[in-house]
Every structure is written in C-alpha cells, then in structure tokens.
PDB file of C-alpha atoms in Angstrom:
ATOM      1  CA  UNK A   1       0.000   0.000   0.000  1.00 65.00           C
ATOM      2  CA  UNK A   2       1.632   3.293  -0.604  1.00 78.00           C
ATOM      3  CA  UNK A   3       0.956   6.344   1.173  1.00 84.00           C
ATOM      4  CA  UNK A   4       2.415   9.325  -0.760  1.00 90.00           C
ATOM      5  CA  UNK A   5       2.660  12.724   1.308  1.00 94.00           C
ATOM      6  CA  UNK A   6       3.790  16.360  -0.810  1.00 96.00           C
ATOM      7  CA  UNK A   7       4.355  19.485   1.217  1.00 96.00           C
ATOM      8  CA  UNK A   8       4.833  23.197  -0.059  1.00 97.00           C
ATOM      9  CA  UNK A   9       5.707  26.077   1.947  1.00 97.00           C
ATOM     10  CA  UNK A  10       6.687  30.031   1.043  1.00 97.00           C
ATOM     11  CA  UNK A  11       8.263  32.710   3.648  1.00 97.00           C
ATOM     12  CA  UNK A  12       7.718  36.439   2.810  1.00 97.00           C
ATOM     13  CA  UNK A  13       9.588  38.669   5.021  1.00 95.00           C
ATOM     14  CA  UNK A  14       8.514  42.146   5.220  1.00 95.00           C
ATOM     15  CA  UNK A  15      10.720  43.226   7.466  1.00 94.00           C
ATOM     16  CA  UNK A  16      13.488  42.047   9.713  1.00 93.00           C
ATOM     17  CA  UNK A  17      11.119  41.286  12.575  1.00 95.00           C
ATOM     18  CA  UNK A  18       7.779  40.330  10.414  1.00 96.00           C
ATOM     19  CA  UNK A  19       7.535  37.520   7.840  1.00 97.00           C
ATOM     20  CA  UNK A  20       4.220  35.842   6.280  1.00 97.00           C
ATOM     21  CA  UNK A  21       3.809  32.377   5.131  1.00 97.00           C
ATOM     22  CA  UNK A  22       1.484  29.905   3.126  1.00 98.00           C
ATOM     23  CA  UNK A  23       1.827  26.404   3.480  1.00 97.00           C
ATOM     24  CA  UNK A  24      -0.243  23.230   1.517  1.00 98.00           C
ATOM     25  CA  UNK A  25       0.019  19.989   2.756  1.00 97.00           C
ATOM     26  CA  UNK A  26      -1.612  16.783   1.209  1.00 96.00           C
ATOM     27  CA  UNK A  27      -1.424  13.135   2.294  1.00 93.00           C
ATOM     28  CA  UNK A  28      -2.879   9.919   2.099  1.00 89.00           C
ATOM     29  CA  UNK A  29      -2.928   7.876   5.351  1.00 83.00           C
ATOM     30  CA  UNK A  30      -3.556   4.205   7.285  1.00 78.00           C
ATOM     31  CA  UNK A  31      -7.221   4.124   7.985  1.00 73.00           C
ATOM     32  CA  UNK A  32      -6.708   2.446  11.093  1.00 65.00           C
ATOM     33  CA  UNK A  33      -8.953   0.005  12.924  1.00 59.00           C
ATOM     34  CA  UNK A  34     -12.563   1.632  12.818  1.00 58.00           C
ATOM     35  CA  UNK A  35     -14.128  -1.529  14.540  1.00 53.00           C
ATOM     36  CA  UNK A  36     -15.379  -1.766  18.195  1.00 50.00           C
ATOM     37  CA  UNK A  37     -11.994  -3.770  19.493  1.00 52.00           C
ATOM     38  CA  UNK A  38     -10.035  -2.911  15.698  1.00 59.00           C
ATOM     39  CA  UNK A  39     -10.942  -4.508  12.236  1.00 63.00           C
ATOM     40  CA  UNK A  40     -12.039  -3.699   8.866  1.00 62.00           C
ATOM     41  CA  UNK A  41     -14.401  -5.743   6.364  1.00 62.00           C
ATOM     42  CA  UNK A  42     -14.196  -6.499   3.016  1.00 62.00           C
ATOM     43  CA  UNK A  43     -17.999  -6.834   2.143  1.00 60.00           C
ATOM     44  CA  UNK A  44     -17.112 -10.220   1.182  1.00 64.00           C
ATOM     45  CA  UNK A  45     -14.616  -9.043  -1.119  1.00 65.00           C
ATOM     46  CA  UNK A  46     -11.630 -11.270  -1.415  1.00 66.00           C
ATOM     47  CA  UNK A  47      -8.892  -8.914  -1.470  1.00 65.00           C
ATOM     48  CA  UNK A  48      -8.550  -5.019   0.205  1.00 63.00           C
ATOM     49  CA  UNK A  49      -8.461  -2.166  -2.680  1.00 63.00           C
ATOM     50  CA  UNK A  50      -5.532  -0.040  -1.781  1.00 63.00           C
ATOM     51  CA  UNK A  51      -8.151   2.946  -1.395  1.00 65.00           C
ATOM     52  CA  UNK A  52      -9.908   0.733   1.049  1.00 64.00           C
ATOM     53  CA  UNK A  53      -6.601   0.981   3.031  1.00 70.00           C
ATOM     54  CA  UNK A  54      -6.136   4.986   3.052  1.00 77.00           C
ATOM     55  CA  UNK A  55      -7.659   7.945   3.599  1.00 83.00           C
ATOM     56  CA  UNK A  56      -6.561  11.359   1.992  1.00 88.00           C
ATOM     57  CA  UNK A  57      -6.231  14.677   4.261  1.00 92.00           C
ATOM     58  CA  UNK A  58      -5.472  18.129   2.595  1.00 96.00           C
ATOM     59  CA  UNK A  59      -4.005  21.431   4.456  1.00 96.00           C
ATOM     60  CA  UNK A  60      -3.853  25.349   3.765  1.00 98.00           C
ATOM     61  CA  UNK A  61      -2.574  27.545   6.088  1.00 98.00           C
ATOM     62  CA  UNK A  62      -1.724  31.049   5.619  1.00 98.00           C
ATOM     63  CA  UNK A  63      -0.291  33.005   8.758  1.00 97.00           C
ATOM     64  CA  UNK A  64       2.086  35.635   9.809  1.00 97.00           C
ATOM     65  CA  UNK A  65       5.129  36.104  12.653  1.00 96.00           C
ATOM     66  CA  UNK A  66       6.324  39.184  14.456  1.00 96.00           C
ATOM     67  CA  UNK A  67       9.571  39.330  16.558  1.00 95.00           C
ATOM     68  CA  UNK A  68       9.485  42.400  19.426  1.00 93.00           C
ATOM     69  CA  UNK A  69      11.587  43.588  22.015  1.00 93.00           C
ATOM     70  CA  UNK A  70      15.431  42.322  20.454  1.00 91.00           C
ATOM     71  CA  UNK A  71      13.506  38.159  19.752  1.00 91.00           C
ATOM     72  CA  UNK A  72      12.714  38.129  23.735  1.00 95.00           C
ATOM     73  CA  UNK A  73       8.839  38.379  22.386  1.00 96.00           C
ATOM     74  CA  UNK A  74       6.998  36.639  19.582  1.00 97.00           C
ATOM     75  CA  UNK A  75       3.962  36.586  17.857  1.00 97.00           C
ATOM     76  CA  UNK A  76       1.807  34.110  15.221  1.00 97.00           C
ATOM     77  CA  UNK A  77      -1.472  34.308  13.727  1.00 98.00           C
ATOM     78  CA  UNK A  78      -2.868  31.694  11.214  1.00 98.00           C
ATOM     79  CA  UNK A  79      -5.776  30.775   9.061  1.00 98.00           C
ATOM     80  CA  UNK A  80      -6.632  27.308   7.791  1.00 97.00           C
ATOM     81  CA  UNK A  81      -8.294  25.160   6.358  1.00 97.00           C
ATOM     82  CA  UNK A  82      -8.288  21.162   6.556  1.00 96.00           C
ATOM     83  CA  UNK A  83      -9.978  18.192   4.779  1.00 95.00           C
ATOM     84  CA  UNK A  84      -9.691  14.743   5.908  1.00 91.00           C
ATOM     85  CA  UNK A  85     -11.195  11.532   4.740  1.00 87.00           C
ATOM     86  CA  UNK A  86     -12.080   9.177   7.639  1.00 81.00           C
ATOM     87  CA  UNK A  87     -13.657   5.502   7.420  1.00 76.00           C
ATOM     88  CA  UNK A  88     -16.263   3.948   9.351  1.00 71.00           C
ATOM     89  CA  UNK A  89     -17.061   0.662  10.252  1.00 66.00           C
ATOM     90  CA  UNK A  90     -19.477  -0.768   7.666  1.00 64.00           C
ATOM     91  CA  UNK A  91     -16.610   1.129   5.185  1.00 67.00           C
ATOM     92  CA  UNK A  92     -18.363   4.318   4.173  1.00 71.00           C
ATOM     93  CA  UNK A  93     -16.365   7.444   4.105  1.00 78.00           C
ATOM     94  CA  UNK A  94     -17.259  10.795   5.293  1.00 82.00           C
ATOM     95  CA  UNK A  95     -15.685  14.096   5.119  1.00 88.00           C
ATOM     96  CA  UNK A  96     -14.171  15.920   7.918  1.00 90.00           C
ATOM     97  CA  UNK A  97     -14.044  19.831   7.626  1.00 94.00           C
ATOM     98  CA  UNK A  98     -11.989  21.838   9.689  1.00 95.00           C
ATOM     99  CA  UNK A  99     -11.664  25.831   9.578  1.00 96.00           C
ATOM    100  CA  UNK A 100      -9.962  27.777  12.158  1.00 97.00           C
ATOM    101  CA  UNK A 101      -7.876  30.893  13.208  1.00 98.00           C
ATOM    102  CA  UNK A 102      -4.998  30.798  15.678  1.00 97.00           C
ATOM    103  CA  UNK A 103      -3.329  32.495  17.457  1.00 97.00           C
ATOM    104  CA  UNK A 104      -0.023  32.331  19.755  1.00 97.00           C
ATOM    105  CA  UNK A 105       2.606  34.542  22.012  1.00 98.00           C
ATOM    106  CA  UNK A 106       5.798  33.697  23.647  1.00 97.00           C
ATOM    107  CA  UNK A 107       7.834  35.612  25.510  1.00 97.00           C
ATOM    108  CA  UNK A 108      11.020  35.147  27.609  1.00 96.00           C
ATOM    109  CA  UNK A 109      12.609  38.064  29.167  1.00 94.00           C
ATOM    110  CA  UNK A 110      15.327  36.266  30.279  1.00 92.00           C
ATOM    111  CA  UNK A 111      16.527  32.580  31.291  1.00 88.00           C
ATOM    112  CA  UNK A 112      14.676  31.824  33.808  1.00 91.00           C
ATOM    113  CA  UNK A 113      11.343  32.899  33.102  1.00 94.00           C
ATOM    114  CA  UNK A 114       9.187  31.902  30.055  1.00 95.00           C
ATOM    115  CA  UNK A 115       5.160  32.185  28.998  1.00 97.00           C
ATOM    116  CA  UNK A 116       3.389  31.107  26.369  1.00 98.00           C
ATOM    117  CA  UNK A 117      -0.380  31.591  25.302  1.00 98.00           C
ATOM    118  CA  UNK A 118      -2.532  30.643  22.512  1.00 98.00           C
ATOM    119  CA  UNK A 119      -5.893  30.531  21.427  1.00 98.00           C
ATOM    120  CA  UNK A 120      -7.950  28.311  18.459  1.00 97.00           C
ATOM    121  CA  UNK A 121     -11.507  28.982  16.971  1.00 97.00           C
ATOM    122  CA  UNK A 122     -12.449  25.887  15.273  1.00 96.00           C
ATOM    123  CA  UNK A 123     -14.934  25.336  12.635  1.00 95.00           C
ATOM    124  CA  UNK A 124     -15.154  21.743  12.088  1.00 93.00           C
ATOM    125  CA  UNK A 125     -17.741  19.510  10.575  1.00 90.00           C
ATOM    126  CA  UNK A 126     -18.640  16.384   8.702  1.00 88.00           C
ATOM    127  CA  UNK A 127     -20.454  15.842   5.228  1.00 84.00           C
ATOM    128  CA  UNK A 128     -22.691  13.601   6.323  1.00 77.00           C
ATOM    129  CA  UNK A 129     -24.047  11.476   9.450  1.00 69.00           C
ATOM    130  CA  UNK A 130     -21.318   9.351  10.907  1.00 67.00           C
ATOM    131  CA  UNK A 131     -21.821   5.880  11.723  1.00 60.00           C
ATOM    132  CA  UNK A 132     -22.803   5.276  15.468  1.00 56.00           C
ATOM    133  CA  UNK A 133     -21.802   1.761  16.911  1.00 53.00           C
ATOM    134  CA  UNK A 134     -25.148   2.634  19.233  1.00 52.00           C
ATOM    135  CA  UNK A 135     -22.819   2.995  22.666  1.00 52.00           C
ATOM    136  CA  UNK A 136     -24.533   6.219  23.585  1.00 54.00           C
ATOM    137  CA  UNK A 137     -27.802   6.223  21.207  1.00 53.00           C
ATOM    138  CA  UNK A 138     -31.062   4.849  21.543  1.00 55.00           C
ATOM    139  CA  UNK A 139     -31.066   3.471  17.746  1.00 53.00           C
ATOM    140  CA  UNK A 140     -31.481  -0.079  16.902  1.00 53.00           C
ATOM    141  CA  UNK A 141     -29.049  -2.557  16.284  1.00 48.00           C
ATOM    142  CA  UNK A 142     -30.843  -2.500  12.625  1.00 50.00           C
ATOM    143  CA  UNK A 143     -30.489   1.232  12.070  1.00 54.00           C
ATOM    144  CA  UNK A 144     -27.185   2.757  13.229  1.00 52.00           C
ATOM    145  CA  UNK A 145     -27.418   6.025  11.032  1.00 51.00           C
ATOM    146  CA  UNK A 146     -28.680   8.992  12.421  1.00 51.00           C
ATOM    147  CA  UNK A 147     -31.391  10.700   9.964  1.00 51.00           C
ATOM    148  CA  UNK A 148     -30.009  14.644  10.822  1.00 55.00           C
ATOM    149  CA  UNK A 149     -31.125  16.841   8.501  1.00 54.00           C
ATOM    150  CA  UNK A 150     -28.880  19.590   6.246  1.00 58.00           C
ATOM    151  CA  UNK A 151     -25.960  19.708   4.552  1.00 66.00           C
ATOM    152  CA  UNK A 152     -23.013  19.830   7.142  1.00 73.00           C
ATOM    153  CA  UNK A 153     -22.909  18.140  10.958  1.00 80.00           C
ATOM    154  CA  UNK A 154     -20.963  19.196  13.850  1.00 85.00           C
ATOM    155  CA  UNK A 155     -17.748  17.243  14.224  1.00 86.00           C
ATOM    156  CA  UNK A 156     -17.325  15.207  17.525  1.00 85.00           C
ATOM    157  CA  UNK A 157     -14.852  15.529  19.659  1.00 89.00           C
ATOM    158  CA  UNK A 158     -13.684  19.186  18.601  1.00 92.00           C
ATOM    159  CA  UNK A 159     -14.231  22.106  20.557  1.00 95.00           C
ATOM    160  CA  UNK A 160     -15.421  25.746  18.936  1.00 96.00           C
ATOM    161  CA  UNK A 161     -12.829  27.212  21.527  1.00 97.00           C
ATOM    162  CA  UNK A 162      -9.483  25.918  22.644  1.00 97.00           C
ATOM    163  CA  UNK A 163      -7.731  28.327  25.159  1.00 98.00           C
ATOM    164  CA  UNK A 164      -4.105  27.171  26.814  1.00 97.00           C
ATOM    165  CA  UNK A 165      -1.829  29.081  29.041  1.00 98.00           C
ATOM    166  CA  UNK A 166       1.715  27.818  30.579  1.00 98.00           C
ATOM    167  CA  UNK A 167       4.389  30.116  32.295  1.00 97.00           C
ATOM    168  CA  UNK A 168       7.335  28.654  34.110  1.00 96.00           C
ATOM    169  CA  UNK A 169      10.341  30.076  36.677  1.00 95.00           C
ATOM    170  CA  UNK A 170      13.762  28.446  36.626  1.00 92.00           C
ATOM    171  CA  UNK A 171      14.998  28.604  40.492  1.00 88.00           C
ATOM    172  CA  UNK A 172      18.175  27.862  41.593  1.00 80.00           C
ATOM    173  CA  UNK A 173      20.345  24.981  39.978  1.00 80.00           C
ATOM    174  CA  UNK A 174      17.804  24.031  37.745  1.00 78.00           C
ATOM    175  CA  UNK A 175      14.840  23.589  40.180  1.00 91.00           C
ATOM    176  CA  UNK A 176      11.604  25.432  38.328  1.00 92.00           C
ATOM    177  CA  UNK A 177       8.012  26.048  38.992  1.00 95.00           C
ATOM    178  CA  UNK A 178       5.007  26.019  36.321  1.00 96.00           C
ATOM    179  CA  UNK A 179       1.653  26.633  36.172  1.00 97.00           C
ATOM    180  CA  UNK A 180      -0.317  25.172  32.764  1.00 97.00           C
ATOM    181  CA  UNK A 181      -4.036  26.001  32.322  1.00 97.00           C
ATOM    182  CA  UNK A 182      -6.080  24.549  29.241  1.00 97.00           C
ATOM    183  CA  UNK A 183      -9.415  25.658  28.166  1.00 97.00           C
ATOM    184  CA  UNK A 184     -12.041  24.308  26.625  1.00 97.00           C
ATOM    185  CA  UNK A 185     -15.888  25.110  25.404  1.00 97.00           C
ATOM    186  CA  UNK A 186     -18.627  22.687  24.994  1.00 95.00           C
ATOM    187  CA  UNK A 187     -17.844  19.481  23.025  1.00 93.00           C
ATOM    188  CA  UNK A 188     -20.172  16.710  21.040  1.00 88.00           C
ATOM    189  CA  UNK A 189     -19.208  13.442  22.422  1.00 84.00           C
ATOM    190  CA  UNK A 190     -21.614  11.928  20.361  1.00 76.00           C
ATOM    191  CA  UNK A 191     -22.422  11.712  16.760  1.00 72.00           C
ATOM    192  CA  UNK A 192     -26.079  13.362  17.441  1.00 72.00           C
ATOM    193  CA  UNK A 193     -25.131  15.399  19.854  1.00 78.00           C
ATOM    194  CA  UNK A 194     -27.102  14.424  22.180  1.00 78.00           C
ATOM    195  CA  UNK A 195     -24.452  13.719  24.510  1.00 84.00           C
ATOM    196  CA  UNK A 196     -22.554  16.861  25.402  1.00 90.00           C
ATOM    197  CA  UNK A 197     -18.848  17.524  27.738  1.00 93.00           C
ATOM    198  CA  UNK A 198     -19.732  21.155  29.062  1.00 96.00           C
ATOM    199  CA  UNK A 199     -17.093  23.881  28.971  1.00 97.00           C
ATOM    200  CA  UNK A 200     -13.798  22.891  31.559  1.00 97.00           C
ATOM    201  CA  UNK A 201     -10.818  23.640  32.617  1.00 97.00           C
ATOM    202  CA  UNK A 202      -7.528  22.104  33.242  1.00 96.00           C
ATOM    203  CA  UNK A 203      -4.999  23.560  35.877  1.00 96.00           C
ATOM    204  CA  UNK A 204      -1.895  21.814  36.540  1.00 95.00           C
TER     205      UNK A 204
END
C-alpha cells in the first residue's frame, strides 16, 4: 500500500522582525482500525483495494510572525483550512471539515522565566451522518445512522474554543516552577449530539 505525502511552503519577510507564510500539505494515510476492538471488512470481497486501506487529508494555512523587544517576544497568527477523509465501520467514508484561526505569544525576558499563550476557533464539521456503533444512542441494532437533517454536521470531539496558558520560573540549579491552564468550550461526544462535555478547565 503506498501512502504518498507532498508538502509546499513560502516565507515572505517584510521586514526584519515580520515575515508571512502559506503552506499546503496533502497526504494519504492508514485508515486504522474503525471496529469496536479494531478490524475492517471487506464486504465479502476477497482482497482489500488499496483505497480501502487509506484515507486522503489536505491542508492550507496562511499566517504571519512578528519578533518584538530584540527576539525576547513573539507573535503568530494563522488561518486554515483542513480536509480529511475518515472511514467507518461498515466502510463508508465521510468528510471531515476543519476551519480555524490561531493564534499564539511567547515571551522570555530572560533565562529563567518563560510564557506562552494561545488561542484556536475551530470550525469543524462532517459531510454527512457518521456511523454510530449505538454505545450512547437509543437506535437499533438495525439502524445505526442517524437521519439529521442539512448539509453539514458538527464534528465530535472538537471544541469551537481551545484556550491554553503555561508560564514557568527556573529557580536555583535548575529547580523550576510552572503553572499550565487549558481551556475548553462545549464538546459533542456523540455523533447526534445528544451527549454533550460542558465547557472545563484544566490547571496543573
């Protein structure tokens, strides 16, 4: 089975301290095992297809960088967009669409002290109704598909908001302190959403 991957990337810099960037990324990748417990069927097929065996994802990203205060400070926004192929279990294939905007700061005044902060605001959703293996539905064995109307679905497992925040103190002969918080909005843990993770936090 091959998997062929091609990446392309371009650098602009405006100035000394501010450069943009474009990037495209396409790939073709393992499928994985789908099934409850891993496996994939052949529909009685004697032989896998090698597109059975892969699924393609595609990437653009456009963004820019910004270096303040002599590099002790830097800056990055991006825009992107990603498509991704994804199996199922019964061997259908659904679309995965991902939009987003990003953004990031680091800054370290000096050795011992660093932070770093960034923020996503994701768009992501999927062509068509996913199959459910019925662990969280109320569907019949006979009739695993969800009839959702429209066009587009919200993606599982993704989060409209992703928020993180670390900073960390180097002490004396390498002994540090850190303090790591992660953020995250409400998230469809199901394919209907029916079944929802609230908005929560992670400190460490």
């Amino acid at each position: 089975v091959g998997l062929p991957s091609a990446n392309a990337s371009t650098i602009y810099k405006f100035t000394p301290t501010v450069s943009g960037y474009f990037t495209y990324n396409w790939s073709q990748n393992p499928v994985g095992s789908v099934g409850n417990g891993g496996g994939y069927t052949t529909a009685g097929s004697a032989n896998f297809s090698n597109r059975n065996l892969r699924n393609e994802a595609e990437l653009f990203e456009l963004g820019s960088k910004y270096s303040l205060f002599e590099g002790k400070l830097f800056l990055g926004a991006a825009v992107f967009q990603q498509t991704r192929a994804d199996a199922q279990l019964d061997r259908s294939v659904v679309e995965f669409n991902t939009r987003g905007i990003e953004f990031e700061a680091n800054y370290q005044p000096s050795r011992e002290f660093y932070m770093t902060i960034g923020y996503s605001l994701l768009d992501s959703t999927v062509n068509q109704p996913q199959f459910d293996v019925g662990n969280t539905s109320l569907t019949s064995p006979g009739d695993r598909f969800f009839s959702l109307s429209g066009d587009e679905f919200k993606r599982q497992g993704v989060p409209n908001h992703l928020l993180n925040f670390l900073a960390t103190y180097k002490l004396y002969k390498g002994l540090g302190v850190s303090a790591n918080i992660v953020f995250t909005s409400e998230i469809n843990n199901n394919v209907a959403g029916t079944l929802v993770i609230p908005a929560q936090y992670t400190l460490d």
